[in-house]
PDB file of C-alpha atoms in Angstrom:
ATOM      1  CA  MET A   1      14.212  30.013  45.521  1.00 37.00           C
ATOM      2  CA  LEU A   2      15.322  27.030  45.352  1.00 43.00           C
ATOM      3  CA  ARG A   3      16.101  24.308  48.491  1.00 49.00           C
ATOM      4  CA  ALA A   4      19.949  23.874  49.646  1.00 46.00           C
ATOM      5  CA  GLY A   5      20.236  21.031  46.863  1.00 49.00           C
ATOM      6  CA  GLY A   6      18.306  22.087  44.530  1.00 54.00           C
ATOM      7  CA  GLY A   7      16.145  19.469  42.980  1.00 59.00           C
ATOM      8  CA  VAL A   8      15.253  16.669  41.414  1.00 59.00           C
ATOM      9  CA  GLY A   9      16.042  16.803  37.414  1.00 56.00           C
ATOM     10  CA  PRO A  10      18.002  15.863  34.175  1.00 49.00           C
ATOM     11  CA  GLY A  11      20.851  13.632  35.488  1.00 50.00           C
ATOM     12  CA  ARG A  12      20.340  14.311  39.254  1.00 68.00           C
ATOM     13  CA  PRO A  13      17.163  11.564  40.030  1.00 85.00           C
ATOM     14  CA  ALA A  14      15.995  11.692  43.705  1.00 96.00           C
ATOM     15  CA  VAL A  15      17.847  10.354  46.779  1.00 98.00           C
ATOM     16  CA  VAL A  16      14.898  10.323  49.104  1.00 98.00           C
ATOM     17  CA  SER A  17      11.331  10.412  47.895  1.00 98.00           C
ATOM     18  CA  ILE A  18       8.395  11.293  50.636  1.00 98.00           C
ATOM     19  CA  ILE A  19       5.841   8.391  51.035  1.00 98.00           C
ATOM     20  CA  LEU A  20       2.913  10.249  51.563  1.00 98.00           C
ATOM     21  CA  PRO A  21      -0.854   8.344  51.409  1.00 97.00           C
ATOM     22  CA  VAL A  22      -3.614  10.560  52.114  1.00 97.00           C
ATOM     23  CA  HIS A  23      -7.469  10.105  52.969  1.00 96.00           C
ATOM     24  CA  ASN A  24      -9.528  12.438  54.247  1.00 95.00           C
ATOM     25  CA  ALA A  25      -6.709  14.478  55.543  1.00 96.00           C
ATOM     26  CA  GLU A  26      -7.758  18.064  54.996  1.00 97.00           C
ATOM     27  CA  LYS A  27      -7.766  19.198  58.644  1.00 96.00           C
ATOM     28  CA  TRP A  28      -3.788  18.072  58.803  1.00 96.00           C
ATOM     29  CA  LEU A  29      -2.752  18.364  55.490  1.00 98.00           C
ATOM     30  CA  ASP A  30      -1.299  22.594  55.505  1.00 98.00           C
ATOM     31  CA  GLU A  31       0.953  21.526  58.622  1.00 98.00           C
ATOM     32  CA  CYS A  32       2.178  18.199  57.244  1.00 98.00           C
ATOM     33  CA  LEU A  33       2.999  19.476  54.086  1.00 98.00           C
ATOM     34  CA  LYS A  34       4.104  22.484  55.132  1.00 98.00           C
ATOM     35  CA  SER A  35       6.970  20.614  57.189  1.00 98.00           C
ATOM     36  CA  VAL A  36       7.793  18.861  53.768  1.00 98.00           C
ATOM     37  CA  LEU A  37       8.583  22.317  52.450  1.00 98.00           C
ATOM     38  CA  GLN A  38      11.157  22.927  55.778  1.00 98.00           C
ATOM     39  CA  GLN A  39      13.538  19.871  55.298  1.00 98.00           C
ATOM     40  CA  ASP A  40      17.196  20.808  56.100  1.00 98.00           C
ATOM     41  CA  PHE A  41      18.006  17.458  53.685  1.00 98.00           C
ATOM     42  CA  GLU A  42      20.218  18.981  51.375  1.00 96.00           C
ATOM     43  CA  GLY A  43      20.640  16.129  48.612  1.00 97.00           C
ATOM     44  CA  ALA A  44      17.643  15.802  46.280  1.00 98.00           C
ATOM     45  CA  MET A  45      13.993  15.096  47.179  1.00 98.00           C
ATOM     46  CA  GLU A  46      10.871  14.172  46.149  1.00 98.00           C
ATOM     47  CA  LEU A  47       7.236  14.170  47.541  1.00 98.00           C
ATOM     48  CA  SER A  48       4.867  10.888  46.269  1.00 98.00           C
ATOM     49  CA  ILE A  49       1.184  10.747  47.643  1.00 98.00           C
ATOM     50  CA  PHE A  50      -1.637   8.871  46.948  1.00 98.00           C
ATOM     51  CA  ASP A  51      -4.576   9.746  47.239  1.00 98.00           C
ATOM     52  CA  ASP A  52      -7.179   6.811  48.644  1.00 97.00           C
ATOM     53  CA  ALA A  53     -10.441   8.292  47.079  1.00 96.00           C
ATOM     54  CA  SER A  54     -10.548  11.095  49.597  1.00 96.00           C
ATOM     55  CA  LYS A  55     -14.369  12.978  49.544  1.00 96.00           C
ATOM     56  CA  ASP A  56     -13.104  16.433  51.395  1.00 96.00           C
ATOM     57  CA  LYS A  57     -10.624  19.724  50.634  1.00 97.00           C
ATOM     58  CA  SER A  58      -7.424  17.133  50.221  1.00 97.00           C
ATOM     59  CA  MET A  59      -6.801  17.526  46.507  1.00 97.00           C
ATOM     60  CA  THR A  60      -7.505  20.926  46.939  1.00 97.00           C
ATOM     61  CA  ILE A  61      -5.033  21.173  49.498  1.00 98.00           C
ATOM     62  CA  ILE A  62      -2.358  19.023  47.856  1.00 98.00           C
ATOM     63  CA  GLU A  63      -2.602  20.934  44.538  1.00 97.00           C
ATOM     64  CA  LYS A  64      -1.896  24.114  46.010  1.00 97.00           C
ATOM     65  CA  TRP A  65       1.588  22.875  48.002  1.00 98.00           C
ATOM     66  CA  LYS A  66       1.912  21.184  44.496  1.00 98.00           C
ATOM     67  CA  VAL A  67       3.733  24.550  43.599  1.00 98.00           C
ATOM     68  CA  LYS A  68       5.331  26.353  47.094  1.00 97.00           C
ATOM     69  CA  LEU A  69       6.768  22.813  46.834  1.00 98.00           C
ATOM     70  CA  GLU A  70       8.009  22.772  43.321  1.00 98.00           C
ATOM     71  CA  ASP A  71       9.055  26.039  42.718  1.00 97.00           C
ATOM     72  CA  SER A  72      11.563  25.824  45.743  1.00 97.00           C
ATOM     73  CA  GLY A  73      13.337  22.381  43.680  1.00 97.00           C
ATOM     74  CA  ILE A  74      10.369  19.458  45.080  1.00 98.00           C
ATOM     75  CA  PRO A  75       9.091  17.588  42.603  1.00 98.00           C
ATOM     76  CA  VAL A  76       5.361  15.802  43.531  1.00 98.00           C
ATOM     77  CA  VAL A  77       4.181  13.098  42.220  1.00 98.00           C
ATOM     78  CA  ILE A  78       0.248  12.790  42.459  1.00 98.00           C
ATOM     79  CA  GLY A  79      -1.687   9.124  41.915  1.00 98.00           C
ATOM     80  CA  GLY A  80      -4.943   8.278  43.320  1.00 96.00           C
ATOM     81  CA  HIS A  81      -8.388   6.757  42.334  1.00 95.00           C
ATOM     82  CA  VAL A  82     -12.375   8.491  43.486  1.00 90.00           C
ATOM     83  CA  SER A  83     -14.157   5.225  43.856  1.00 91.00           C
ATOM     84  CA  PRO A  84     -17.041   5.311  46.218  1.00 91.00           C
ATOM     85  CA  SER A  85     -14.978   3.291  49.631  1.00 91.00           C
ATOM     86  CA  PRO A  86     -10.778   3.967  49.548  1.00 93.00           C
ATOM     87  CA  ARG A  87      -8.929   1.287  49.148  1.00 94.00           C
ATOM     88  CA  GLY A  88      -6.656   1.076  53.014  1.00 94.00           C
ATOM     89  CA  VAL A  89      -3.271   2.290  53.547  1.00 95.00           C
ATOM     90  CA  GLY A  90      -1.472  -0.498  52.425  1.00 96.00           C
ATOM     91  CA  TYR A  91      -2.227   0.047  49.362  1.00 97.00           C
ATOM     92  CA  SER A  92      -2.039   3.916  49.034  1.00 97.00           C
ATOM     93  CA  LYS A  93       1.255   3.155  50.376  1.00 97.00           C
ATOM     94  CA  ASN A  94       2.222   0.545  47.854  1.00 98.00           C
ATOM     95  CA  GLN A  95       1.199   2.509  44.827  1.00 98.00           C
ATOM     96  CA  ALA A  96       3.011   5.817  46.662  1.00 98.00           C
ATOM     97  CA  VAL A  97       6.405   4.080  45.951  1.00 98.00           C
ATOM     98  CA  ALA A  98       5.594   2.370  42.659  1.00 98.00           C
ATOM     99  CA  GLN A  99       5.077   5.871  41.652  1.00 98.00           C
ATOM    100  CA  SER A 100       8.273   7.525  43.182  1.00 98.00           C
ATOM    101  CA  SER A 101      11.842   7.035  42.379  1.00 97.00           C
ATOM    102  CA  GLY A 102      13.877   7.656  45.022  1.00 98.00           C
ATOM    103  CA  THR A 103      17.310   5.504  46.162  1.00 98.00           C
ATOM    104  CA  TYR A 104      15.523   5.944  49.987  1.00 98.00           C
ATOM    105  CA  LEU A 105      11.983   6.285  50.800  1.00 98.00           C
ATOM    106  CA  CYS A 106      10.802   8.194  54.302  1.00 98.00           C
ATOM    107  CA  PHE A 107       7.607   7.486  54.922  1.00 98.00           C
ATOM    108  CA  LEU A 108       5.223  10.400  56.799  1.00 98.00           C
ATOM    109  CA  ASP A 109       1.587   9.914  57.705  1.00 97.00           C
ATOM    110  CA  SER A 110      -0.783  12.931  57.011  1.00 96.00           C
ATOM    111  CA  ASP A 111      -1.734  13.718  59.472  1.00 95.00           C
ATOM    112  CA  ASP A 112       1.882  14.245  61.122  1.00 97.00           C
ATOM    113  CA  VAL A 113       4.448  16.339  61.201  1.00 98.00           C
ATOM    114  CA  MET A 114       8.458  16.634  60.457  1.00 98.00           C
ATOM    115  CA  LEU A 115      11.234  18.061  62.081  1.00 98.00           C
ATOM    116  CA  PRO A 116      13.497  19.743  60.021  1.00 98.00           C
ATOM    117  CA  GLN A 117      16.487  17.325  60.729  1.00 98.00           C
ATOM    118  CA  ARG A 118      14.170  14.524  60.415  1.00 98.00           C
ATOM    119  CA  VAL A 119      14.943  13.431  56.142  1.00 98.00           C
ATOM    120  CA  ARG A 120      18.763  14.104  57.271  1.00 98.00           C
ATOM    121  CA  LEU A 121      19.462  12.168  60.103  1.00 98.00           C
ATOM    122  CA  GLN A 122      16.889   9.231  58.739  1.00 98.00           C
ATOM    123  CA  HIS A 123      19.170   9.338  55.586  1.00 98.00           C
ATOM    124  CA  GLU A 124      22.566   9.380  57.448  1.00 98.00           C
ATOM    125  CA  ALA A 125      21.812   6.731  59.749  1.00 98.00           C
ATOM    126  CA  SER A 126      20.389   4.623  57.097  1.00 98.00           C
ATOM    127  CA  LEU A 127      23.847   4.524  54.882  1.00 98.00           C
ATOM    128  CA  GLN A 128      25.096   2.821  57.900  1.00 98.00           C
ATOM    129  CA  HIS A 129      22.330   0.598  58.348  1.00 98.00           C
ATOM    130  CA  PRO A 130      21.150  -0.185  54.985  1.00 97.00           C
ATOM    131  CA  THR A 131      19.115  -3.661  55.609  1.00 98.00           C
ATOM    132  CA  SER A 132      17.674  -1.740  58.786  1.00 98.00           C
ATOM    133  CA  ILE A 133      14.710  -0.187  59.491  1.00 98.00           C
ATOM    134  CA  ILE A 134      15.280   3.106  60.721  1.00 98.00           C
ATOM    135  CA  GLY A 135      12.982   5.126  62.950  1.00 98.00           C
ATOM    136  CA  CYS A 136      13.125   8.036  65.679  1.00 98.00           C
ATOM    137  CA  GLN A 137      11.535   8.946  68.845  1.00 98.00           C
ATOM    138  CA  VAL A 138       8.589  11.250  68.146  1.00 97.00           C
ATOM    139  CA  GLN A 139       6.600  13.738  70.296  1.00 96.00           C
ATOM    140  CA  ARG A 140       2.968  13.107  71.247  1.00 94.00           C
ATOM    141  CA  ASP A 141       0.153  15.830  69.938  1.00 92.00           C
ATOM    142  CA  PRO A 142      -1.874  16.348  72.331  1.00 90.00           C
ATOM    143  CA  PRO A 143       1.294  15.827  74.483  1.00 88.00           C
ATOM    144  CA  ASN A 144      -0.664  14.035  77.770  1.00 84.00           C
ATOM    145  CA  SER A 145      -1.977  11.218  75.442  1.00 84.00           C
ATOM    146  CA  THR A 146      -0.780   7.359  75.329  1.00 87.00           C
ATOM    147  CA  GLU A 147       1.997   9.116  77.402  1.00 91.00           C
ATOM    148  CA  ARG A 148       2.817   4.914  78.771  1.00 90.00           C
ATOM    149  CA  TYR A 149       2.676   4.123  74.808  1.00 90.00           C
ATOM    150  CA  THR A 150       4.733   7.362  73.799  1.00 92.00           C
ATOM    151  CA  ARG A 151       7.819   6.360  76.890  1.00 93.00           C
ATOM    152  CA  TRP A 152       7.610   2.974  75.290  1.00 92.00           C
ATOM    153  CA  ILE A 153       8.530   4.458  71.527  1.00 92.00           C
ATOM    154  CA  ASN A 154      11.156   6.490  72.549  1.00 96.00           C
ATOM    155  CA  GLN A 155      12.843   4.952  75.183  1.00 95.00           C
ATOM    156  CA  LEU A 156      13.262   1.338  74.338  1.00 95.00           C
ATOM    157  CA  ALA A 157      16.849   0.297  74.382  1.00 95.00           C
ATOM    158  CA  SER A 158      18.665  -1.208  71.497  1.00 93.00           C
ATOM    159  CA  ASP A 159      18.453  -4.084  71.958  1.00 92.00           C
ATOM    160  CA  GLN A 160      14.861  -4.598  73.158  1.00 93.00           C
ATOM    161  CA  LEU A 161      14.057  -2.571  69.886  1.00 94.00           C
ATOM    162  CA  LEU A 162      14.733  -6.668  68.860  1.00 91.00           C
ATOM    163  CA  THR A 163      13.468  -8.374  72.383  1.00 86.00           C
ATOM    164  CA  GLN A 164      10.111  -6.574  72.588  1.00 88.00           C
ATOM    165  CA  VAL A 165       8.808  -7.901  69.242  1.00 89.00           C
ATOM    166  CA  PHE A 166       7.556 -10.679  70.522  1.00 83.00           C
ATOM    167  CA  THR A 167       5.720  -8.475  73.889  1.00 76.00           C
ATOM    168  CA  SER A 168       4.821  -5.498  71.919  1.00 77.00           C
ATOM    169  CA  ASN A 169       1.246  -4.079  70.302  1.00 77.00           C
ATOM    170  CA  GLY A 170       2.920  -2.993  66.885  1.00 83.00           C
ATOM    171  CA  PRO A 171       7.119  -2.619  65.339  1.00 94.00           C
ATOM    172  CA  THR A 172       9.025  -1.484  68.051  1.00 94.00           C
ATOM    173  CA  VAL A 173       9.638   1.921  65.562  1.00 96.00           C
ATOM    174  CA  ILE A 174       6.251   3.015  64.716  1.00 94.00           C
ATOM    175  CA  MET A 175       5.517   3.388  61.510  1.00 94.00           C
ATOM    176  CA  PRO A 176       5.356   6.998  60.741  1.00 94.00           C
ATOM    177  CA  THR A 177       9.028   7.334  61.826  1.00 98.00           C
ATOM    178  CA  TRP A 178      10.117   4.346  58.942  1.00 98.00           C
ATOM    179  CA  PHE A 179      12.814   5.466  56.807  1.00 98.00           C
ATOM    180  CA  CYS A 180      14.818   2.392  54.296  1.00 98.00           C
ATOM    181  CA  SER A 181      15.861   1.951  51.070  1.00 98.00           C
ATOM    182  CA  ARG A 182      13.451   1.142  48.043  1.00 98.00           C
ATOM    183  CA  THR A 183      16.051  -1.682  47.637  1.00 98.00           C
ATOM    184  CA  TRP A 184      15.359  -2.871  51.368  1.00 98.00           C
ATOM    185  CA  PHE A 185      11.945  -1.867  50.636  1.00 98.00           C
ATOM    186  CA  LEU A 186      11.321  -4.090  47.559  1.00 98.00           C
ATOM    187  CA  HIS A 187      13.220  -7.406  48.862  1.00 98.00           C
ATOM    188  CA  VAL A 188      10.729  -7.089  52.191  1.00 98.00           C
ATOM    189  CA  GLY A 189       7.659  -6.081  50.637  1.00 94.00           C
ATOM    190  CA  PRO A 190       4.899  -5.001  49.670  1.00 97.00           C
ATOM    191  CA  PHE A 191       2.185  -4.356  52.593  1.00 97.00           C
ATOM    192  CA  ASP A 192      -1.037  -6.016  52.993  1.00 95.00           C
ATOM    193  CA  GLU A 193      -3.203  -4.670  50.498  1.00 95.00           C
ATOM    194  CA  GLY A 194      -5.944  -6.708  53.891  1.00 89.00           C
ATOM    195  CA  GLY A 195      -7.593  -3.191  54.218  1.00 78.00           C
ATOM    196  CA  LYS A 196      -9.502  -2.063  56.972  1.00 82.00           C
ATOM    197  CA  GLY A 197      -8.493  -3.545  59.810  1.00 84.00           C
ATOM    198  CA  VAL A 198      -4.825  -5.123  58.687  1.00 89.00           C
ATOM    199  CA  PRO A 199      -2.341  -4.331  60.910  1.00 90.00           C
ATOM    200  CA  GLU A 200       0.172  -3.483  57.567  1.00 94.00           C
ATOM    201  CA  ASP A 201       2.999  -2.233  59.078  1.00 94.00           C
ATOM    202  CA  LEU A 202       3.045  -5.097  62.002  1.00 95.00           C
ATOM    203  CA  LEU A 203       2.763  -7.518  59.283  1.00 96.00           C
ATOM    204  CA  PHE A 204       5.835  -5.787  56.853  1.00 97.00           C
ATOM    205  CA  PHE A 205       8.294  -5.455  59.766  1.00 97.00           C
ATOM    206  CA  TYR A 206       7.656  -9.445  61.001  1.00 96.00           C
ATOM    207  CA  GLU A 207       8.621  -9.849  57.220  1.00 97.00           C
ATOM    208  CA  HIS A 208      11.666  -7.562  57.340  1.00 98.00           C
ATOM    209  CA  LEU A 209      12.696  -9.532  60.327  1.00 96.00           C
ATOM    210  CA  ARG A 210      12.223 -12.577  59.063  1.00 96.00           C
ATOM    211  CA  LYS A 211      13.950 -11.879  55.967  1.00 97.00           C
ATOM    212  CA  GLY A 212      17.310 -10.704  58.753  1.00 96.00           C
ATOM    213  CA  GLY A 213      16.399  -6.988  58.431  1.00 97.00           C
ATOM    214  CA  GLY A 214      17.555  -4.862  61.784  1.00 97.00           C
ATOM    215  CA  VAL A 215      15.993  -1.938  63.532  1.00 97.00           C
ATOM    216  CA  PHE A 216      17.541   1.768  64.365  1.00 98.00           C
ATOM    217  CA  ARG A 217      16.303   4.051  66.093  1.00 98.00           C
ATOM    218  CA  VAL A 218      17.690   8.271  66.102  1.00 98.00           C
ATOM    219  CA  ASP A 219      17.365   9.122  69.024  1.00 97.00           C
ATOM    220  CA  HIS A 220      16.410  13.259  68.408  1.00 98.00           C
ATOM    221  CA  SER A 221      12.283  13.897  68.408  1.00 97.00           C
ATOM    222  CA  LEU A 222      11.700  14.488  64.963  1.00 98.00           C
ATOM    223  CA  LEU A 223       7.909  13.652  64.625  1.00 98.00           C
ATOM    224  CA  LEU A 224       5.429  15.151  65.550  1.00 97.00           C
ATOM    225  CA  TYR A 225       2.830  11.699  65.797  1.00 96.00           C
ATOM    226  CA  ARG A 226      -1.201  12.929  66.394  1.00 93.00           C
ATOM    227  CA  TYR A 227      -3.093  10.558  68.368  1.00 89.00           C
ATOM    228  CA  HIS A 228      -6.818  11.422  67.403  1.00 69.00           C
ATOM    229  CA  LEU A 229      -9.780   9.057  66.722  1.00 61.00           C
ATOM    230  CA  CYS A 230      -9.980   8.624  63.314  1.00 65.00           C
ATOM    231  CA  ALA A 231      -6.930   7.508  62.645  1.00 60.00           C
ATOM    232  CA  ALA A 232      -6.652   4.429  60.703  1.00 59.00           C
ATOM    233  CA  THR A 233      -5.096   2.308  63.471  1.00 61.00           C
ATOM    234  CA  HIS A 234      -8.281   2.583  65.391  1.00 55.00           C
ATOM    235  CA  SER A 235      -9.589   0.388  63.011  1.00 66.00           C
ATOM    236  CA  VAL A 236      -7.298  -2.540  63.885  1.00 72.00           C
ATOM    237  CA  LEU A 237      -8.681  -5.397  66.631  1.00 78.00           C
ATOM    238  CA  GLU A 238      -6.260  -5.948  69.575  1.00 84.00           C
ATOM    239  CA  THR A 239      -7.389  -9.766  69.100  1.00 86.00           C
ATOM    240  CA  THR A 240      -6.043  -9.644  64.963  1.00 87.00           C
ATOM    241  CA  ILE A 241      -2.304  -8.406  66.724  1.00 86.00           C
ATOM    242  CA  TRP A 242      -2.852 -10.476  69.131  1.00 88.00           C
ATOM    243  CA  THR A 243      -2.628 -13.810  66.983  1.00 91.00           C
ATOM    244  CA  HIS A 244      -0.225 -12.347  64.359  1.00 88.00           C
ATOM    245  CA  ARG A 245       1.946 -11.745  68.081  1.00 89.00           C
ATOM    246  CA  VAL A 246       1.762 -15.564  69.226  1.00 89.00           C
ATOM    247  CA  HIS A 247       1.995 -16.957  65.566  1.00 91.00           C
ATOM    248  CA  PHE A 248       5.457 -14.808  65.383  1.00 91.00           C
ATOM    249  CA  LEU A 249       6.479 -16.166  68.083  1.00 90.00           C
ATOM    250  CA  GLU A 250       5.507 -19.491  67.782  1.00 91.00           C
ATOM    251  CA  GLU A 251       7.269 -19.509  64.271  1.00 92.00           C
ATOM    252  CA  GLN A 252      11.003 -17.713  65.275  1.00 91.00           C
ATOM    253  CA  ALA A 253      11.607 -17.779  69.176  1.00 87.00           C
ATOM    254  CA  LEU A 254       9.695 -21.407  70.246  1.00 88.00           C
ATOM    255  CA  PRO A 255      11.528 -24.128  68.227  1.00 90.00           C
ATOM    256  CA  ARG A 256      14.760 -23.349  69.006  1.00 87.00           C
ATOM    257  CA  TRP A 257      13.633 -23.819  72.998  1.00 84.00           C
ATOM    258  CA  ALA A 258      13.308 -27.259  74.956  1.00 85.00           C
ATOM    259  CA  SER A 259      11.235 -25.137  77.250  1.00 84.00           C
ATOM    260  CA  PHE A 260      10.639 -22.032  78.933  1.00 82.00           C
ATOM    261  CA  THR A 261       8.566 -20.357  81.515  1.00 80.00           C
ATOM    262  CA  ILE A 262       6.336 -17.215  81.558  1.00 77.00           C
ATOM    263  CA  TRP A 263       7.226 -15.301  84.248  1.00 70.00           C
ATOM    264  CA  ASN A 264       5.179 -12.376  85.963  1.00 58.00           C
ATOM    265  CA  ALA A 265       2.477 -12.461  83.208  1.00 60.00           C
ATOM    266  CA  GLY A 266      -0.586 -12.545  84.818  1.00 72.00           C
ATOM    267  CA  LYS A 267      -3.950 -12.650  82.792  1.00 80.00           C
ATOM    268  CA  GLN A 268      -1.821 -12.047  79.858  1.00 79.00           C
ATOM    269  CA  GLY A 269       0.466 -15.229  80.513  1.00 79.00           C
ATOM    270  CA  ARG A 270      -2.580 -17.425  81.181  1.00 84.00           C
ATOM    271  CA  ARG A 271      -4.010 -16.077  78.261  1.00 86.00           C
ATOM    272  CA  LEU A 272      -0.552 -16.865  76.192  1.00 87.00           C
ATOM    273  CA  TYR A 273      -0.751 -20.110  77.250  1.00 86.00           C
ATOM    274  CA  ARG A 274      -4.074 -20.601  75.951  1.00 90.00           C
ATOM    275  CA  SER A 275      -2.931 -19.484  72.410  1.00 92.00           C
ATOM    276  CA  LEU A 276       0.196 -21.601  72.096  1.00 92.00           C
ATOM    277  CA  THR A 277      -0.981 -24.800  70.095  1.00 94.00           C
ATOM    278  CA  ALA A 278      -0.830 -28.097  72.235  1.00 94.00           C
ATOM    279  CA  ALA A 279       3.095 -28.375  71.488  1.00 93.00           C
ATOM    280  CA  ASN A 280       4.132 -25.482  72.534  1.00 91.00           C
ATOM    281  CA  GLN A 281       2.280 -25.418  75.658  1.00 91.00           C
ATOM    282  CA  ARG A 282       3.945 -29.019  77.066  1.00 91.00           C
ATOM    283  CA  LYS A 283       6.736 -26.945  76.733  1.00 88.00           C
ATOM    284  CA  MET A 284       6.213 -24.378  79.301  1.00 85.00           C
ATOM    285  CA  LYS A 285       7.210 -25.420  83.079  1.00 80.00           C
ATOM    286  CA  PRO A 286       6.313 -23.972  85.720  1.00 75.00           C
ATOM    287  CA  ALA A 287       8.033 -20.915  87.417  1.00 64.00           C
ATOM    288  CA  ARG A 288       9.716 -22.793  90.219  1.00 59.00           C
ATOM    289  CA  HIS A 289      11.611 -24.853  87.344  1.00 51.00           C
ATOM    290  CA  GLN A 290      14.216 -22.252  86.861  1.00 50.00           C
ATOM    291  CA  TRP A 291      16.403 -24.245  84.878  1.00 45.00           C
ATOM    292  CA  SER A 292      13.946 -23.928  82.170  1.00 42.00           C
ATOM    293  CA  THR A 293      15.528 -21.330  79.331  1.00 41.00           C
ATOM    294  CA  PRO A 294      15.210 -18.769  78.026  1.00 41.00           C
ATOM    295  CA  ILE A 295      12.052 -16.723  79.945  1.00 41.00           C
ATOM    296  CA  ILE A 296       9.571 -14.823  78.755  1.00 45.00           C
ATOM    297  CA  LEU A 297       9.114 -11.427  80.412  1.00 43.00           C
ATOM    298  CA  ALA A 298       5.501 -10.482  81.203  1.00 38.00           C
ATOM    299  CA  LEU A 299       3.428  -9.547  77.370  1.00 37.00           C
ATOM    300  CA  GLN A 300       2.041  -5.868  78.669  1.00 38.00           C
ATOM    301  CA  GLU A 301      -0.592  -4.628  76.732  1.00 36.00           C
ATOM    302  CA  ALA A 302       1.021  -1.594  75.191  1.00 37.00           C
ATOM    303  CA  GLU A 303      -1.391   1.659  76.059  1.00 36.00           C
ATOM    304  CA  ILE A 304      -2.388   2.937  72.337  1.00 36.00           C
TER     305      ILE A 304
END
């Protein structure tokens, strides 16, 4: 039976393409793909999967769900390669986007699960914020993993989605929750394809901000966000993220300031000072000089 709203067909292009990169995801794919089927969005959806050299049973599971999804009116586009080594998350996302056709892109990781309202609510938000990356609140699985980080994801105030880009370990709306228009994605992107160890989401997020993009979070929990040691995020070194953060701060904020003070940052503050260029080090004033403006608040490591 067709889902409400019907499927993609002649004269009915996809409104939303769900972008799903896959690499050795057999453990999670059934739940992930079932959540696509359970979306209550009434517009036309398609699922675009790119398999990045999986060596497990991922493709067998995908083929099984392709039948179920297409019987329910959700076309499935499948690409991939069988090279000895994977090309990485950035490459896989770019390929999945390229082979898709939707006006809007909903990014999904193969180990996560969407709640039924996700596509509908984020699509509504994207219509109101056409040049923004739309995120959402999440449920963490296991529930007690990364508690401080999960609170940070869910509780940042709307203004902090922009102000904390300088103090966080990653985007202020996390990549597995991203939703945006194809037009805006193409204006900003593509993702960096450097492969393992490259924070492709953070680099895209910074470029998005450079080009004047906004950040908006739907304040409903719309994604079950899994924590496990096999996640690609663990391949990115903290020092790599730190280098990109400092570069972005020096590029986007410090040129506008005659002087600045680092408050309450302890070891992180000393590390930040040492990481700055000599010119920016000379602009920093001790905390007692309260006329130094604006003030950088404490840089804290997110608990990931």
